[in-house]
Amino acid sequence: MLIDRNITFGDLEITVYDFEFEGDTLASHAHDNETTQITICVRGSVKVITPEWEKTLSEGNIIQFFPYQKHAITAITDNCRIVNVPIHYSNNKSD
């Protein structure tokens, strides 16, 4: 079972995903044109799958997803956890 929860620290909104069992999957998706996603594997190991490549992340590994980059994440061990940190970009920045 995949369990997610959102945590907010001021303007920073992160999502924690707990993969209870090997094979649990965060379905393929992409982020909008103003969001880059940083994903940190904090427990266990997961496989990251995009249309272009696959990569295994273990505890402490970090990966970046660019806007519109489709990706899915599957647990390859029981009791995995990833943390997603979005980085929002906007053309309407004020100095």
CSV table of C-alpha atoms in Angstrom, one decimal:
chain,number,residue,atom,x,y,z
A,1,MET,CA,0.0,0.0,0.0
A,2,LEU,CA,1.3,3.5,-0.9
A,3,ILE,CA,0.6,6.1,1.8
A,4,ASP,CA,1.2,9.8,1.2
A,5,ARG,CA,1.1,12.8,3.4
A,6,ASN,CA,1.8,16.5,2.8
A,7,ILE,CA,3.9,18.6,5.2
A,8,THR,CA,4.1,22.4,5.0
A,9,PHE,CA,6.9,24.6,6.3
A,10,GLY,CA,6.0,28.2,5.4
A,11,ASP,CA,6.0,28.3,1.6
A,12,LEU,CA,7.6,24.9,1.3
A,13,GLU,CA,5.2,22.0,0.7
A,14,ILE,CA,6.7,18.5,0.6
A,15,THR,CA,5.1,15.2,0.1
A,16,VAL,CA,6.3,12.0,2.0
A,17,TYR,CA,5.4,8.7,0.3
A,18,ASP,CA,5.7,5.5,2.3
A,19,PHE,CA,5.7,2.3,0.2
A,20,GLU,CA,4.7,-0.5,2.5
A,21,PHE,CA,5.6,-3.4,0.3
A,22,GLU,CA,7.9,-4.2,-2.6
A,23,GLY,CA,6.0,-3.6,-5.8
A,24,ASP,CA,4.0,-0.6,-4.5
A,25,THR,CA,4.0,2.0,-7.2
A,26,LEU,CA,3.5,5.8,-7.5
A,27,ALA,CA,1.8,5.8,-10.9
A,28,SER,CA,3.4,7.5,-13.9
A,29,HIS,CA,2.8,11.3,-13.9
A,30,ALA,CA,4.5,14.6,-14.8
A,31,HIS,CA,4.6,18.0,-13.1
A,32,ASP,CA,3.5,21.3,-14.7
A,33,ASN,CA,5.7,23.7,-16.6
A,34,GLU,CA,6.7,25.7,-13.5
A,35,THR,CA,7.7,22.8,-11.2
A,36,THR,CA,10.9,20.9,-10.8
A,37,GLN,CA,10.6,18.0,-8.4
A,38,ILE,CA,13.5,16.9,-6.2
A,39,THR,CA,13.0,13.3,-4.8
A,40,ILE,CA,15.1,12.0,-1.9
A,41,CYS,CA,15.1,8.3,-1.1
A,42,VAL,CA,15.2,8.2,2.7
A,43,ARG,CA,14.6,4.5,3.4
A,44,GLY,CA,14.8,1.3,1.4
A,45,SER,CA,15.3,1.2,-2.4
A,46,VAL,CA,13.0,2.3,-5.3
A,47,LYS,CA,13.2,2.1,-9.0
A,48,VAL,CA,12.5,5.3,-11.0
A,49,ILE,CA,11.1,4.7,-14.4
A,50,THR,CA,10.8,7.3,-17.2
A,51,PRO,CA,10.2,6.7,-20.9
A,52,GLU,CA,13.9,7.3,-21.5
A,53,TRP,CA,15.6,5.5,-18.6
A,54,GLU,CA,15.4,3.6,-15.4
A,55,LYS,CA,17.4,4.2,-12.2
A,56,THR,CA,17.6,2.6,-8.8
A,57,LEU,CA,17.7,4.9,-5.8
A,58,SER,CA,18.8,3.7,-2.4
A,59,GLU,CA,18.8,5.5,1.0
A,60,GLY,CA,20.4,8.9,0.6
A,61,ASN,CA,20.1,9.1,-3.2
A,62,ILE,CA,18.5,12.2,-4.8
A,63,ILE,CA,17.1,12.7,-8.3
A,64,GLN,CA,15.6,15.7,-10.1
A,65,PHE,CA,12.6,15.6,-12.4
A,66,PHE,CA,12.1,18.5,-14.8
A,67,PRO,CA,8.8,20.0,-15.8
A,68,TYR,CA,6.7,17.6,-18.0
A,69,GLN,CA,9.1,14.7,-17.4
A,70,LYS,CA,6.9,11.6,-17.0
A,71,HIS,CA,8.1,9.3,-14.2
A,72,ALA,CA,6.9,6.5,-12.0
A,73,ILE,CA,8.4,5.1,-8.8
A,74,THR,CA,8.2,1.5,-7.6
A,75,ALA,CA,9.4,0.0,-4.3
A,76,ILE,CA,12.0,-2.7,-4.8
A,77,THR,CA,12.2,-3.4,-1.0
A,78,ASP,CA,9.5,-3.4,1.7
A,79,ASN,CA,9.1,-0.3,3.9
A,80,CYS,CA,10.5,2.4,1.5
A,81,ARG,CA,10.1,6.1,2.0
A,82,ILE,CA,10.7,9.0,-0.5
A,83,VAL,CA,10.4,12.7,0.1
A,84,ASN,CA,9.4,15.0,-2.8
A,85,VAL,CA,10.3,18.6,-2.7
A,86,PRO,CA,8.8,20.8,-5.4
A,87,ILE,CA,10.7,23.8,-6.7
A,88,HIS,CA,8.3,26.3,-8.3
A,89,TYR,CA,9.5,28.7,-11.0
A,90,SER,CA,7.6,31.7,-12.2
A,91,ASN,CA,8.2,34.4,-14.8
A,92,ASN,CA,6.4,36.9,-12.5
A,93,LYS,CA,9.2,37.3,-9.9
A,94,SER,CA,9.5,40.6,-8.3
A,95,ASP,CA,12.9,42.0,-7.2
